[in-house]
C-alpha positions as semicolon CSV with decimal commas, in nm:
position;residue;x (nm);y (nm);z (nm)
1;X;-0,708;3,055;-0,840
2;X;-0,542;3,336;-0,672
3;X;-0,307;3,234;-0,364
4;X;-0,022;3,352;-0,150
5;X;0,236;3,165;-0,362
6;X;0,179;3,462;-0,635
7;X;0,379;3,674;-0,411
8;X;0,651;3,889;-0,508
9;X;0,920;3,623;-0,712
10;X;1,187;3,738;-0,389
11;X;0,916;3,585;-0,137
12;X;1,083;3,329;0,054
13;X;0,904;2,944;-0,032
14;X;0,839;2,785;0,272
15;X;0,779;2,419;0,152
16;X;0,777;2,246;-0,261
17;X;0,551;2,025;-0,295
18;X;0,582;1,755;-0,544
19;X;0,341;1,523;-0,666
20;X;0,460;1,272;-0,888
21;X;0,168;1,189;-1,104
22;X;0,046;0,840;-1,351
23;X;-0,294;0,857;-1,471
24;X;-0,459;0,954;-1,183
25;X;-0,658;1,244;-1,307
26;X;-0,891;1,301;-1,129
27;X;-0,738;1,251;-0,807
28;X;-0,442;1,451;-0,876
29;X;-0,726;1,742;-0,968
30;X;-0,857;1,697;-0,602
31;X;-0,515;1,702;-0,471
32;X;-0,409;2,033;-0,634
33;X;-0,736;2,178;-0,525
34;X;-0,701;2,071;-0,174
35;X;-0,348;2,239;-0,129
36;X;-0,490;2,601;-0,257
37;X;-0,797;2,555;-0,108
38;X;-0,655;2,453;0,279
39;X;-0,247;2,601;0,275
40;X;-0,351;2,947;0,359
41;X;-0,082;3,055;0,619
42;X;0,266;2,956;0,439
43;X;0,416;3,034;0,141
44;X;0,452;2,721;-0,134
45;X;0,486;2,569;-0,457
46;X;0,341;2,263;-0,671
47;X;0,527;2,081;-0,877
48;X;0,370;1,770;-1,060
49;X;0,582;1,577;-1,249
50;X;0,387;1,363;-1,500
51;X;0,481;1,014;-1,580
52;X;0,370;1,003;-1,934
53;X;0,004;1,002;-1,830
54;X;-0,251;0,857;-2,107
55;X;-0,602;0,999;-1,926
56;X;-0,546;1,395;-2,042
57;X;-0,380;1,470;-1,684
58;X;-0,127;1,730;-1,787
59;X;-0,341;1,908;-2,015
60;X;-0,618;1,938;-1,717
61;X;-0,351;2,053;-1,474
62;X;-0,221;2,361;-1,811
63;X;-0,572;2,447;-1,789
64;X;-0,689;2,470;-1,452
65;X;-0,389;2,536;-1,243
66;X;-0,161;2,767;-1,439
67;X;0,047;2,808;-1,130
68;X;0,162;2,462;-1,093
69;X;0,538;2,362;-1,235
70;X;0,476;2,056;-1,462
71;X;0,718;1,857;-1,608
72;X;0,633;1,605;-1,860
73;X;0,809;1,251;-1,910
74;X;0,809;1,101;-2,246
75;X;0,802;0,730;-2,047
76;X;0,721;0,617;-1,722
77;X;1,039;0,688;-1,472
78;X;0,890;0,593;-1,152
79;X;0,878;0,716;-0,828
80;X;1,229;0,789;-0,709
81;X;1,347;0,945;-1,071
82;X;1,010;1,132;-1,088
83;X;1,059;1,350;-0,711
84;X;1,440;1,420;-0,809
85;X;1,352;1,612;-1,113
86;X;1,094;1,826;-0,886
87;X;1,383;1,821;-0,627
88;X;1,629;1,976;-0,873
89;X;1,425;2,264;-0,960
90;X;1,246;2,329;-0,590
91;X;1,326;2,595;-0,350
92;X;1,138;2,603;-0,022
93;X;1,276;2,562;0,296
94;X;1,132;2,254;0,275
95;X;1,033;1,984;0,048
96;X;0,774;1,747;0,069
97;X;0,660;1,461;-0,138
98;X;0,306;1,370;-0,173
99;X;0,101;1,141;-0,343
100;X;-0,144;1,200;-0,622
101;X;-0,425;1,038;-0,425
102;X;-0,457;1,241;-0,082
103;X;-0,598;1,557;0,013
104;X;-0,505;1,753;0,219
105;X;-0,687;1,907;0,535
106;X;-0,696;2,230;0,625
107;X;-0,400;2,343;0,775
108;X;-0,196;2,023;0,794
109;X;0,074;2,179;0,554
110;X;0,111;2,443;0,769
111;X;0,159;2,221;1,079
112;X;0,457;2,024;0,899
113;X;0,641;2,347;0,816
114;X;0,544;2,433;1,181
115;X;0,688;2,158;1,373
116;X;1,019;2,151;1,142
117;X;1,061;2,462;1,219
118;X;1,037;2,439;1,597
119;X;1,217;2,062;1,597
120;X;1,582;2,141;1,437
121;X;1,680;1,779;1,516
122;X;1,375;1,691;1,262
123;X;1,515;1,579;0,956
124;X;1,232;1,453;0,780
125;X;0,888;1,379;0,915
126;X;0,611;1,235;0,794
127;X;0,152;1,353;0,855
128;X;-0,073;1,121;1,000
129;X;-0,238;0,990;0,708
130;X;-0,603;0,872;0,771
131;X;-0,912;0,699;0,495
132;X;-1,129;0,877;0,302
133;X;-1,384;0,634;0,529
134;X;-1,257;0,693;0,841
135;X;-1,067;0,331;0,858
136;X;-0,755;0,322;1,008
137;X;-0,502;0,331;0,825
138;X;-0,228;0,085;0,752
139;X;0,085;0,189;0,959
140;X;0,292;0,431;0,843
141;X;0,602;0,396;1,080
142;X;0,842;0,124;1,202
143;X;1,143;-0,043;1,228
144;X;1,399;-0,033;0,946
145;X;1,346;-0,342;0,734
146;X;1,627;-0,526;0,809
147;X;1,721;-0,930;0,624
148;X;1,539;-1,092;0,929
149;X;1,175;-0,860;0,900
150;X;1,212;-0,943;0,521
151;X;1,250;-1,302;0,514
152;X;1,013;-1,336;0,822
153;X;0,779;-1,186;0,568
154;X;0,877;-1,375;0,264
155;X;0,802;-1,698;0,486
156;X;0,476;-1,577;0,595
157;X;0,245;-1,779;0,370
158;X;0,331;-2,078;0,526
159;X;0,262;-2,028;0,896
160;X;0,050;-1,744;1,124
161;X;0,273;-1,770;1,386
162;X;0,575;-1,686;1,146
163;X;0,305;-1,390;0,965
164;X;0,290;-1,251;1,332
165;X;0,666;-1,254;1,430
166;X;0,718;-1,057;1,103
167;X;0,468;-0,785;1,194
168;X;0,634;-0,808;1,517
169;X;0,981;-0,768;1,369
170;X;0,828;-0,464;1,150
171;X;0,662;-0,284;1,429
172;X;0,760;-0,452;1,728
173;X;0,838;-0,056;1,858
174;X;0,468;-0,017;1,906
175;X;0,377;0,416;1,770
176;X;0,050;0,513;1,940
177;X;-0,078;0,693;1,607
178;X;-0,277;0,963;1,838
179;X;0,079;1,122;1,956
180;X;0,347;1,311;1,822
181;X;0,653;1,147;1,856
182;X;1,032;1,079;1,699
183;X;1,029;0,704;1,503
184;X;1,288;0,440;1,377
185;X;1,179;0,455;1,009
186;X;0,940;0,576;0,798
187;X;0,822;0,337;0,593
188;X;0,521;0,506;0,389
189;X;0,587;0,793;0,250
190;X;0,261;0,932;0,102
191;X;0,370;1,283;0,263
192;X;0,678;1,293;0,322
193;X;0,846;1,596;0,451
194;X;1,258;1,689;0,436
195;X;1,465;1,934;0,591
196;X;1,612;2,168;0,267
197;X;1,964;2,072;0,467
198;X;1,901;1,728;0,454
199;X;1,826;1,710;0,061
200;X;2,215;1,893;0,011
201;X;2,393;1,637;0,231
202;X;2,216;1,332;0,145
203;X;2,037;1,388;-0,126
204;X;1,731;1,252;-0,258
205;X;1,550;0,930;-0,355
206;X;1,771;0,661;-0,496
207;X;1,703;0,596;-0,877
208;X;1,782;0,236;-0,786
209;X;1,404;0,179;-0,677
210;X;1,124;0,204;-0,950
211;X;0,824;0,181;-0,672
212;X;0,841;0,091;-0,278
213;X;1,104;0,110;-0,057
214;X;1,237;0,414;-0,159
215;X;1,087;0,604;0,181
216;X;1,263;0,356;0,347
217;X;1,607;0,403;0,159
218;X;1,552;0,732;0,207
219;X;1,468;0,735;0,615
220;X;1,780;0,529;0,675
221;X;2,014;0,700;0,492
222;X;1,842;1,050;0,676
223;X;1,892;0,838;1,005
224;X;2,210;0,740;0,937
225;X;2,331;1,077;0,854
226;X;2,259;1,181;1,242
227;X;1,898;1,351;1,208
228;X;1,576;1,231;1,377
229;X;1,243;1,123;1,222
230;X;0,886;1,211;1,313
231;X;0,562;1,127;1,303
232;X;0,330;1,424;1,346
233;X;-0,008;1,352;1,478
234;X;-0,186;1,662;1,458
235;X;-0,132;1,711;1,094
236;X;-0,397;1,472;0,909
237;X;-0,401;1,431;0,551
238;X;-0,670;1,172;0,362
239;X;-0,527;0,875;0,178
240;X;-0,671;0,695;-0,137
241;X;-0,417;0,450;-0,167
242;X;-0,332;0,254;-0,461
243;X;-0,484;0,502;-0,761
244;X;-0,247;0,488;-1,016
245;X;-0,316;0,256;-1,285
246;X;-0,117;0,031;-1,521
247;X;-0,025;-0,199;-1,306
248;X;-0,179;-0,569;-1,191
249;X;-0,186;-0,657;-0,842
250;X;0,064;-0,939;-0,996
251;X;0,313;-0,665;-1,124
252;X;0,304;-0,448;-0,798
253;X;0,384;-0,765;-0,577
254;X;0,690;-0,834;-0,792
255;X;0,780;-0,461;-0,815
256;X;0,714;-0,482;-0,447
257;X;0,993;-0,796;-0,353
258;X;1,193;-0,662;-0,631
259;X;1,271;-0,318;-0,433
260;X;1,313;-0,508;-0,121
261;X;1,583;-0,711;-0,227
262;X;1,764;-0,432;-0,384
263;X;1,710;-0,260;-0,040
264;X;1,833;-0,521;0,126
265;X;2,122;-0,575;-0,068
266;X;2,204;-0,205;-0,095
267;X;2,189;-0,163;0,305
268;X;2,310;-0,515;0,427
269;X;2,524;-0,649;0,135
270;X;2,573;-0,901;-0,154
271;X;2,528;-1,143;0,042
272;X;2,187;-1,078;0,237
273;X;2,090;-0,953;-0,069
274;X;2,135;-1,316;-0,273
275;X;1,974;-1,474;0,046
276;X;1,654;-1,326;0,051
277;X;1,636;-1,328;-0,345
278;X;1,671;-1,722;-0,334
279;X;1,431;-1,720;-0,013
280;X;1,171;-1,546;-0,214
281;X;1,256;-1,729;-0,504
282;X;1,180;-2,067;-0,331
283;X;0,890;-1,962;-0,119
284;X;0,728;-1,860;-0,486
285;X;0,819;-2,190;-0,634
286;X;0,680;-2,409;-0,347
287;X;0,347;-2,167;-0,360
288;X;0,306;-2,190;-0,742
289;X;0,407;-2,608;-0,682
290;X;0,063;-2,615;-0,468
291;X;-0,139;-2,448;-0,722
292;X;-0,008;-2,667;-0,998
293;X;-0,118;-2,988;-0,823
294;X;-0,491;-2,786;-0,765
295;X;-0,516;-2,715;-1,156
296;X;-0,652;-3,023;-1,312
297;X;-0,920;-3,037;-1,027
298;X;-1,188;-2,806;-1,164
299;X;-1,245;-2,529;-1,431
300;X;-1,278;-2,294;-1,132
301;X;-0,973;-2,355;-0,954
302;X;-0,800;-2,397;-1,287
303;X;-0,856;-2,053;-1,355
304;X;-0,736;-1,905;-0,961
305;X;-0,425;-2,162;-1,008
306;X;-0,334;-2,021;-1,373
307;X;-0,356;-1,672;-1,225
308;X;-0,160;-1,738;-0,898
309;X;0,125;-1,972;-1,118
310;X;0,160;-1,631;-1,367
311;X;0,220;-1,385;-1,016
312;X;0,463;-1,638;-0,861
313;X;0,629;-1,689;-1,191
314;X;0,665;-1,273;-1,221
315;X;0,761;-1,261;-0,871
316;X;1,029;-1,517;-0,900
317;X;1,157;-1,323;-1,238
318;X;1,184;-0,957;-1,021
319;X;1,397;-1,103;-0,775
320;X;1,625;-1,296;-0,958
321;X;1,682;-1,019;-1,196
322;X;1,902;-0,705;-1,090
């Protein structure tokens, strides 16, 4: 597959585009395809970095995209760790991170590299990232997670009116998703696009984070360093969401209010840190409390109370452990 990224080696890149990449083979075969097939008018490069895949991905990727970087981990990294190794070896003008589940539409790579170059406040921006039904989907912006948003959210179970001031505290700075338009924080980073600049002063994603919250780590610390972030409207790109495999919907919640608290700590301190790890804690406790008293009641809600006890318990064990 012949593209313009086999241009003389002195050709400047204009964006690196790394996929990081855990048995999703398939969809990280789509994604690949999409970028030759619909990134005609800039110059580029793929890099996938493989999380020790078990499904045959890097082997399909050798095969049927020669010109793709890979590098292969002998064990799962994560995220963060993953996009620094195809950071350290990248060298567009810009850089963007992508998930293995999207693809993306014709000429929505080009309109990133287009409106960082025209927006030198930009330092990281992020496409409007719409379902492969035509849902809407789940927002993509906001305000920086903060201790209140988090433990607004930890509380949530308990009360709707408390479940509502946390999406309120989250994206009370209401983004009209149709428009282009500077935001507080981006908070999902399935494309995520940085300024070459940017990556020298601040860096990349912090190793700290397996999964989650390192997009928002990462916007604040861009934020903090002075540059703006976007949202860019006209630049679609479709969104699986949750493809990679391995994980229970147990482990990702505790992998989930694991990274929180370490953002929360990291950003806010020891202190707001403990806080919402013994919120969380005792939020999980009272929940898996309930389910205990439902599990002698019936074979059926035995089974839904052992399940809910075990992600409580694993919850409780992520956030109490550092």
């Amino acid at each position: 597959m012949e593209h313009n990224q086999d241009l003389e080696d002195e050709a400047v890149i204009d964006l690196s585009i790394t996929v990081a990449s855990y048995n999703t083979l398939e969809y990280t075969k789509e994604c690949i395809k999409s970028i030759y097939e619909n990134t005609r008018r800039i110059n580029f490069e793929i890099i996938i970095v493989d999380n020790n895949s078990t499904d045959g991905s890097p082997d399909m990727i050798r095969k049927e995209f020669p010109g793709v970087t890979l590098i292969c981990n002998d064990k799962n990294l994560g995220i963060p760790k993953a996009t620094n190794l195809g950071i350290s070896i990248s060298k567009g003008r810009y850089f963007i991170t992508i998930n293995s589940d999207v693809v993306i539409v014709p000429g929505s790579l080009e309109r990133l590299v287009e409106f960082m170059d025209t927006h030198p406040d930009a330092g990281a921006a992020t496409a409007r990232l719409i379902l492969p039904d035509g849902g809407e989907h789940p927002p993509v912006c906001g305000n920086a997670p903060s201790l209140r948003s988090e433990l607004l959210e930890a509380y949530s179970p308990f009360s709707s009116n408390i479940a509502k001031k946390a999406a309120n505290a989250r994206f009370s700075n209401q983004i009209d998703y149709s428009k282009t338009q500077d935001v507080p924080c981006i908070t999902w980073g399935t494309a995520f696009i940085v300024r070459r600049e940017v990556l020298e002063s601040v860096g990349g994603q912090d190793p700290l984070f397996f999964v989650y919250s390192e997009d928002s780590d990462w916007s604040m610390r861009i934020k903090n360093a002075g540059w703006k972030l976007y949202y860019v409207a006209d630049a679609p790109i479709i969104h699986y969401g949750g493809r990679s495999t391995g994980q229970t919907k147990a482990d990702s919640l505790a992998r989930l209010w694991k990274s929180k608290c370490q953002l929360i700590q990291k950003h806010y301190g020891l202190i707001a840190g403990l806080v919402l790890r013994s919120s969380m804690a005792f939020v999980c406790s009272i929940r898996a409390a309930k389910w205990l008293l439902l599990y002698p009641l019936s074979s059926r809600q035995r089974e839904e109370a052992s399940v809910r006890i075990k992600g409580m318990w694993r919850i409780i064990r992520a956030v109490l452990s550092y």
